[in-house]
Amino acid sequence: MSSVRAVAPAKINLSLRVRALRPDGYHEITTVFHAVSLADEVTVGEAVPGTGRVVTTTGERAGSVPLGDDNIAGRAAVALARHVGLADPDVTIDIAKSIPVAAGMAGGSADAAAALVALRRFWHLDVSDGDLSGIAARIGSDVPFSLMGGTARGTGRGEMLTPVLTSGELHWVIALIDAELSTPAVYAEWDRLLAAGAVTPAGDEADADAPLLAALRHGDPHGVAAHLVNDLQPAAVVLRPHLRGVLDAGVELGALAGMVSGSGPTCVFLVEGREAAIALAAEMSGTGLVRGVRHAVGPAPGARVVA
Ligand code: C5P
């Protein structure tokens, strides 16, 4: 086998509730992850012996992806190799980006998850899905969900997952923003807003997301729209104030609801179905407020090898 190709989905957090900062620098969260049809593709292959990891990128803002030791798909390769007792591997990793970079949609996590499943196949490793998820959690909080896909509740720093039952599809218009946001910077802004009394930490109620989960189970986009929540949105809007106008425009143009995706700055709009998505995407791109629009459908499968 000279190469193996895998795809992994972008995610939206349908609910993201933030508690206090933990001593390890992470925030305890409860979230409902939802994978969507926007996906990155990762191809792994033989490298010349002694060259180490050779990472290349193409596609959506590919120039913003770090290619050196920091590259998250490269770090995934090293973590998987170490797990099975191999030295740092010689391997090529080509990443074809469709998921926006540093945009709150777990694009890096998708690349890591796709690299893990591709390399497990490429190296013929006998590593279970459970072990792969453990490796994923050490690479980044969202990587286990990028492996799992579908819709799932996440607790801890987001890495502890339970699948959520859903019916039907949700249609999303994704508004790409001409800016990036770093996740740590957005969490740090949330800490500042908390200290200033401008936000409150999520409580301990286990059933806060019960209405959202019921709407997902019934395949009711109006119910889902009414219960979308992102505690990081105020922090993202403070750092990128023009997001307010984007969110308002989407709802004025007919979305059921709009919100910042994860730590942002991407804004996502839930609509009733495919036709509404196509219409809103056309209207949003005409506003001049966004860099581009995508139509995506969820839930989508997690990282998987493709022929
Ligand atoms: O886990 P990951 O490496 O993706 O997280 C990047 C950064 O985002 C962390 O170093 C931390 O600053 C912040 N973060 C957080 N709480 C989480 C997840 C991420 O504070 N639950």
Short mmCIF file of C-alpha atoms and ligand atoms in Angstrom, two decimals:
data_model
loop_
_atom_site.label_atom_id
_atom_site.label_comp_id
_atom_site.label_asym_id
_atom_site.label_seq_id
_atom_site.Cartn_x
_atom_site.Cartn_y
_atom_site.Cartn_z
CA MET A 1 0.00 0.00 0.00
CA SER A 2 1.72 3.23 -1.06
CA SER A 3 -0.83 5.60 0.49
CA VAL A 4 -4.06 5.68 2.51
CA ARG A 5 -6.66 8.46 2.40
CA ALA A 6 -9.11 9.36 5.18
CA VAL A 7 -11.71 12.07 5.71
CA ALA A 8 -12.91 13.68 8.95
CA PRO A 9 -15.77 16.12 9.58
CA ALA A 10 -16.03 19.65 10.93
CA LYS A 11 -18.07 20.09 14.11
CA ILE A 12 -20.59 22.54 15.48
CA ASN A 13 -21.30 22.74 19.22
CA LEU A 14 -25.10 22.77 19.49
CA SER A 15 -24.64 23.49 23.17
CA LEU A 16 -21.42 24.67 24.82
CA ARG A 17 -21.63 25.41 28.55
CA VAL A 18 -18.48 26.58 30.29
CA ARG A 19 -17.74 26.11 33.98
CA ALA A 20 -14.75 27.45 35.87
CA LEU A 21 -11.09 27.21 34.88
CA ARG A 22 -9.39 24.01 36.13
CA PRO A 23 -5.91 23.93 37.71
CA ASP A 24 -4.58 22.28 34.51
CA GLY A 25 -5.50 25.34 32.39
CA TYR A 26 -8.58 23.76 30.78
CA HIS A 27 -12.20 24.68 31.41
CA GLU A 28 -14.67 22.08 32.51
CA ILE A 29 -17.43 22.08 29.87
CA THR A 30 -20.60 20.26 28.95
CA THR A 31 -21.26 20.29 25.24
CA VAL A 32 -23.32 18.68 22.49
CA PHE A 33 -21.06 18.11 19.49
CA HIS A 34 -22.59 17.73 16.03
CA ALA A 35 -20.49 16.63 13.04
CA VAL A 36 -21.37 18.18 9.66
CA SER A 37 -20.67 17.34 6.03
CA LEU A 38 -17.83 19.87 5.63
CA ALA A 39 -14.73 17.66 5.84
CA ASP A 40 -10.93 17.65 5.43
CA GLU A 41 -9.08 14.87 3.62
CA VAL A 42 -5.73 13.49 4.80
CA THR A 43 -3.51 11.20 2.71
CA VAL A 44 -0.57 9.44 4.34
CA GLY A 45 2.25 7.76 2.43
CA GLU A 46 5.85 6.58 2.33
CA ALA A 47 8.56 9.17 2.95
CA VAL A 48 12.23 8.88 2.10
CA PRO A 49 13.88 7.22 5.16
CA GLY A 50 15.34 9.78 7.55
CA THR A 51 13.10 12.64 6.40
CA GLY A 52 10.68 12.38 9.37
CA ARG A 53 7.19 13.83 8.96
CA VAL A 54 6.66 15.74 5.74
CA VAL A 55 3.39 17.68 6.04
CA THR A 56 1.87 19.52 3.08
CA THR A 57 -1.44 21.38 2.81
CA THR A 58 -3.76 22.50 0.03
CA GLY A 59 -7.20 24.10 -0.10
CA GLU A 60 -9.13 26.44 2.21
CA ARG A 61 -6.60 28.94 3.73
CA ALA A 62 -4.03 26.13 3.70
CA GLY A 63 -1.23 28.68 4.09
CA SER A 64 -2.29 29.34 7.72
CA VAL A 65 -1.69 25.73 8.79
CA PRO A 66 1.63 25.23 10.64
CA LEU A 67 3.74 22.60 8.83
CA GLY A 68 6.52 21.96 11.35
CA ASP A 69 6.52 20.01 14.62
CA ASP A 70 3.37 21.92 15.69
CA ASN A 71 1.23 20.40 12.97
CA ILE A 72 -1.51 18.51 14.76
CA ALA A 73 -1.73 15.69 12.18
CA GLY A 74 2.04 15.23 12.49
CA ARG A 75 1.71 15.14 16.28
CA ALA A 76 -0.99 12.49 15.84
CA ALA A 77 1.44 10.39 13.76
CA VAL A 78 4.10 10.58 16.49
CA ALA A 79 1.57 9.76 19.25
CA LEU A 80 0.26 6.71 17.36
CA ALA A 81 3.79 5.48 16.55
CA ARG A 82 4.87 5.84 20.19
CA HIS A 83 1.74 3.99 21.35
CA VAL A 84 2.91 0.91 19.43
CA GLY A 85 6.59 1.35 20.39
CA LEU A 86 7.84 2.76 17.06
CA ALA A 87 10.39 5.55 16.79
CA ASP A 88 9.42 8.87 15.19
CA PRO A 89 8.12 7.81 11.78
CA ASP A 90 9.14 8.79 8.26
CA VAL A 91 5.80 9.57 6.64
CA THR A 92 4.19 12.04 4.25
CA ILE A 93 0.95 13.67 5.40
CA ASP A 94 -1.01 15.64 2.78
CA ILE A 95 -3.91 17.65 4.19
CA ALA A 96 -6.61 18.91 1.80
CA LYS A 97 -8.47 21.61 3.74
CA SER A 98 -12.14 22.43 3.35
CA ILE A 99 -12.73 23.22 7.03
CA PRO A 100 -11.76 26.82 7.84
CA VAL A 101 -8.52 27.19 9.86
CA ALA A 102 -8.63 28.55 13.46
CA ALA A 103 -12.34 29.09 13.03
CA GLY A 104 -14.14 27.15 15.78
CA MET A 105 -15.01 24.11 13.66
CA ALA A 106 -12.32 21.68 14.88
CA GLY A 107 -10.46 21.68 11.56
CA GLY A 108 -7.16 20.78 13.21
CA SER A 109 -8.84 18.07 15.28
CA ALA A 110 -10.37 16.63 12.10
CA ASP A 111 -6.90 16.49 10.50
CA ALA A 112 -5.51 14.68 13.55
CA ALA A 113 -8.42 12.21 13.61
CA ALA A 114 -8.12 11.51 9.88
CA ALA A 115 -4.36 11.00 10.27
CA LEU A 116 -4.94 8.51 13.13
CA VAL A 117 -7.35 6.29 11.17
CA ALA A 118 -5.28 6.56 7.97
CA LEU A 119 -2.03 5.63 9.72
CA ARG A 120 -3.62 2.77 11.67
CA ARG A 121 -4.48 1.25 8.29
CA PHE A 122 -1.23 2.28 6.56
CA TRP A 123 0.95 0.71 9.28
CA HIS A 124 -1.43 -2.30 9.72
CA LEU A 125 -1.74 -1.60 13.46
CA ASP A 126 -3.91 -3.61 15.78
CA VAL A 127 -5.10 -0.59 17.81
CA SER A 128 -8.72 -0.62 19.05
CA ASP A 129 -11.11 2.30 18.55
CA GLY A 130 -11.04 2.80 22.33
CA ASP A 131 -7.24 3.05 22.39
CA LEU A 132 -7.31 5.39 19.37
CA SER A 133 -9.75 7.63 21.25
CA GLY A 134 -7.38 7.68 24.26
CA ILE A 135 -4.50 8.76 22.00
CA ALA A 136 -6.82 11.35 20.40
CA ALA A 137 -7.70 12.89 23.79
CA ARG A 138 -4.02 13.51 24.51
CA ILE A 139 -3.63 15.34 21.17
CA GLY A 140 -6.56 17.76 21.72
CA SER A 141 -9.89 18.03 23.52
CA ASP A 142 -11.98 17.80 20.32
CA VAL A 143 -10.04 15.01 18.57
CA PRO A 144 -12.02 12.11 20.14
CA PHE A 145 -15.24 13.62 18.77
CA SER A 146 -13.68 14.07 15.31
CA LEU A 147 -13.05 10.29 15.40
CA MET A 148 -16.56 9.48 16.61
CA GLY A 149 -18.70 11.88 14.55
CA GLY A 150 -22.50 11.92 14.63
CA THR A 151 -23.93 13.86 17.57
CA ALA A 152 -22.56 13.36 21.08
CA ARG A 153 -22.49 14.88 24.54
CA GLY A 154 -19.02 15.84 25.70
CA THR A 155 -17.93 16.42 29.30
CA GLY A 156 -14.60 17.00 31.05
CA ARG A 157 -12.69 19.27 28.65
CA GLY A 158 -14.87 17.84 25.85
CA GLU A 159 -13.06 14.52 25.46
CA MET A 160 -15.47 12.28 27.42
CA LEU A 161 -18.22 11.34 24.96
CA THR A 162 -21.67 9.76 24.99
CA PRO A 163 -23.53 9.35 21.67
CA VAL A 164 -26.83 11.26 21.29
CA LEU A 165 -29.84 9.78 19.51
CA THR A 166 -31.07 11.95 16.60
CA SER A 167 -33.51 11.58 13.74
CA GLY A 168 -33.40 13.27 10.37
CA GLU A 169 -30.91 15.83 9.13
CA LEU A 170 -30.13 19.38 10.14
CA HIS A 171 -29.24 21.89 7.43
CA TRP A 172 -26.70 24.58 8.21
CA VAL A 173 -25.41 27.66 6.45
CA ILE A 174 -21.83 28.25 7.51
CA ALA A 175 -20.59 31.83 7.25
CA LEU A 176 -16.81 32.00 6.83
CA ILE A 177 -15.31 35.07 8.49
CA ASP A 178 -12.29 37.00 7.27
CA ALA A 179 -10.47 36.58 10.60
CA GLU A 180 -9.11 33.85 12.84
CA LEU A 181 -9.47 33.33 16.60
CA SER A 182 -7.27 31.20 18.82
CA THR A 183 -9.20 28.95 21.20
CA PRO A 184 -7.01 29.83 24.24
CA ALA A 185 -7.54 33.56 23.54
CA VAL A 186 -11.33 33.11 23.51
CA TYR A 187 -11.32 31.09 26.75
CA ALA A 188 -9.03 33.76 28.30
CA GLU A 189 -11.55 36.45 27.25
CA TRP A 190 -14.34 34.36 28.84
CA ASP A 191 -12.23 34.31 32.08
CA ARG A 192 -11.96 38.13 31.91
CA LEU A 193 -15.72 38.52 31.34
CA LEU A 194 -16.33 36.16 34.30
CA ALA A 195 -14.05 38.22 36.57
CA ALA A 196 -15.93 41.37 35.47
CA GLY A 197 -19.30 39.74 36.22
CA ALA A 198 -20.38 39.94 32.57
CA VAL A 199 -20.90 36.16 32.22
CA THR A 200 -21.79 33.44 34.71
CA PRO A 201 -20.38 29.92 34.78
CA ALA A 202 -22.73 27.07 33.86
CA GLY A 203 -24.37 25.33 36.80
CA ASP A 204 -24.25 21.64 37.66
CA GLU A 205 -27.76 20.66 36.45
CA ALA A 206 -27.35 17.44 34.51
CA ASP A 207 -30.50 18.06 32.46
CA ALA A 208 -29.82 21.61 31.20
CA ASP A 209 -29.66 20.27 27.65
CA ALA A 210 -32.75 18.02 27.99
CA PRO A 211 -34.95 20.19 25.68
CA LEU A 212 -32.20 20.25 23.03
CA LEU A 213 -31.72 16.48 23.24
CA ALA A 214 -35.51 15.94 22.93
CA ALA A 215 -35.64 18.14 19.82
CA LEU A 216 -32.72 16.20 18.30
CA ARG A 217 -34.44 12.90 19.07
CA HIS A 218 -37.64 14.14 17.37
CA GLY A 219 -35.81 15.61 14.37
CA ASP A 220 -37.35 19.03 15.08
CA PRO A 221 -35.15 21.86 13.71
CA HIS A 222 -37.36 24.54 15.33
CA GLY A 223 -36.85 22.91 18.74
CA VAL A 224 -33.12 22.61 18.13
CA ALA A 225 -32.98 26.29 17.06
CA ALA A 226 -34.74 27.38 20.26
CA HIS A 227 -32.19 25.61 22.47
CA LEU A 228 -28.84 26.32 20.79
CA VAL A 229 -26.42 27.81 23.33
CA ASN A 230 -22.78 28.87 23.17
CA ASP A 231 -21.29 30.33 26.34
CA LEU A 232 -18.15 31.33 24.38
CA GLN A 233 -20.14 33.55 22.00
CA PRO A 234 -19.92 36.75 24.13
CA ALA A 235 -16.13 36.34 24.34
CA ALA A 236 -15.79 35.77 20.58
CA VAL A 237 -17.99 38.83 19.88
CA VAL A 238 -15.89 41.02 22.20
CA LEU A 239 -12.75 39.96 20.28
CA ARG A 240 -14.39 40.24 16.83
CA PRO A 241 -17.23 42.79 17.21
CA HIS A 242 -18.36 42.52 13.58
CA LEU A 243 -19.69 39.01 14.34
CA ARG A 244 -22.73 40.70 15.93
CA GLY A 245 -23.73 42.09 12.52
CA VAL A 246 -23.21 38.72 10.83
CA LEU A 247 -25.41 36.95 13.41
CA ASP A 248 -28.15 39.60 13.11
CA ALA A 249 -28.06 39.47 9.30
CA GLY A 250 -28.49 35.67 9.20
CA VAL A 251 -31.58 35.78 11.39
CA GLU A 252 -33.04 38.79 9.51
CA LEU A 253 -32.56 36.83 6.27
CA GLY A 254 -34.61 33.92 7.59
CA ALA A 255 -32.43 31.53 9.60
CA LEU A 256 -34.21 29.74 12.45
CA ALA A 257 -31.23 30.67 14.65
CA GLY A 258 -27.61 31.69 14.36
CA MET A 259 -24.62 31.42 16.63
CA VAL A 260 -20.86 31.51 16.76
CA SER A 261 -19.40 28.02 16.22
CA GLY A 262 -17.32 26.91 19.23
CA SER A 263 -14.64 29.54 19.93
CA GLY A 264 -15.40 31.22 16.57
CA PRO A 265 -15.21 33.27 14.48
CA THR A 266 -17.24 31.10 12.05
CA CYS A 267 -20.98 31.76 12.41
CA VAL A 268 -23.47 28.96 11.75
CA PHE A 269 -27.15 29.30 10.88
CA LEU A 270 -29.72 26.56 11.28
CA VAL A 271 -32.43 26.52 8.60
CA GLU A 272 -35.50 24.41 7.92
CA GLY A 273 -34.14 22.32 5.04
CA ARG A 274 -32.07 22.16 1.87
CA GLU A 275 -33.95 24.83 -0.12
CA ALA A 276 -33.86 27.30 2.77
CA ALA A 277 -30.11 26.66 3.09
CA ILE A 278 -29.44 27.37 -0.57
CA ALA A 279 -31.54 30.57 -0.42
CA LEU A 280 -29.88 31.84 2.80
CA ALA A 281 -26.39 30.99 1.52
CA ALA A 282 -27.02 33.14 -1.58
CA GLU A 283 -28.40 36.04 0.50
CA MET A 284 -25.60 35.90 3.07
CA SER A 285 -22.90 36.00 0.43
CA GLY A 286 -24.59 39.10 -1.01
CA THR A 287 -24.32 41.02 2.27
CA GLY A 288 -20.57 41.60 1.96
CA LEU A 289 -20.24 40.71 5.67
CA VAL A 290 -18.69 37.28 5.13
CA ARG A 291 -15.69 35.81 3.29
CA GLY A 292 -17.74 32.92 1.93
CA VAL A 293 -20.62 30.58 2.72
CA ARG A 294 -21.01 26.81 2.79
CA HIS A 295 -24.07 24.60 3.04
CA ALA A 296 -23.52 21.63 5.36
CA VAL A 297 -25.71 18.82 6.65
CA GLY A 298 -25.44 16.99 9.96
CA PRO A 299 -25.00 14.57 11.54
CA ALA A 300 -22.01 13.33 9.52
CA PRO A 301 -19.86 10.27 10.24
CA GLY A 302 -16.55 10.49 12.09
CA ALA A 303 -13.07 10.02 10.67
CA ARG A 304 -12.89 7.12 8.21
CA VAL A 305 -10.62 5.64 5.60
CA VAL A 306 -11.88 6.10 2.03
CA ALA A 307 -11.06 3.96 -0.99
O1 C5P B 1 -7.38 20.68 23.87
P1 C5P B 1 -6.86 21.72 22.95
O2 C5P B 1 -5.38 21.60 22.73
O3 C5P B 1 -7.60 21.79 21.66
O4 C5P B 1 -7.13 23.09 23.67
C1 C5P B 1 -6.48 24.27 23.26
C2 C5P B 1 -6.58 25.33 24.37
O5 C5P B 1 -7.96 25.73 24.49
C3 C5P B 1 -6.20 24.85 25.75
O6 C5P B 1 -4.81 24.98 25.98
C4 C5P B 1 -7.00 25.81 26.63
O7 C5P B 1 -6.38 27.06 26.70
C5 C5P B 1 -8.29 25.98 25.85
N1 C5P B 1 -9.36 25.04 26.28
C6 C5P B 1 -9.96 25.25 27.50
N2 C5P B 1 -10.95 24.39 27.91
C7 C5P B 1 -11.35 23.36 27.13
C8 C5P B 1 -10.74 23.14 25.88
C9 C5P B 1 -9.74 24.01 25.48
O8 C5P B 1 -9.63 26.19 28.22
N3 C5P B 1 -12.33 22.57 27.56
#
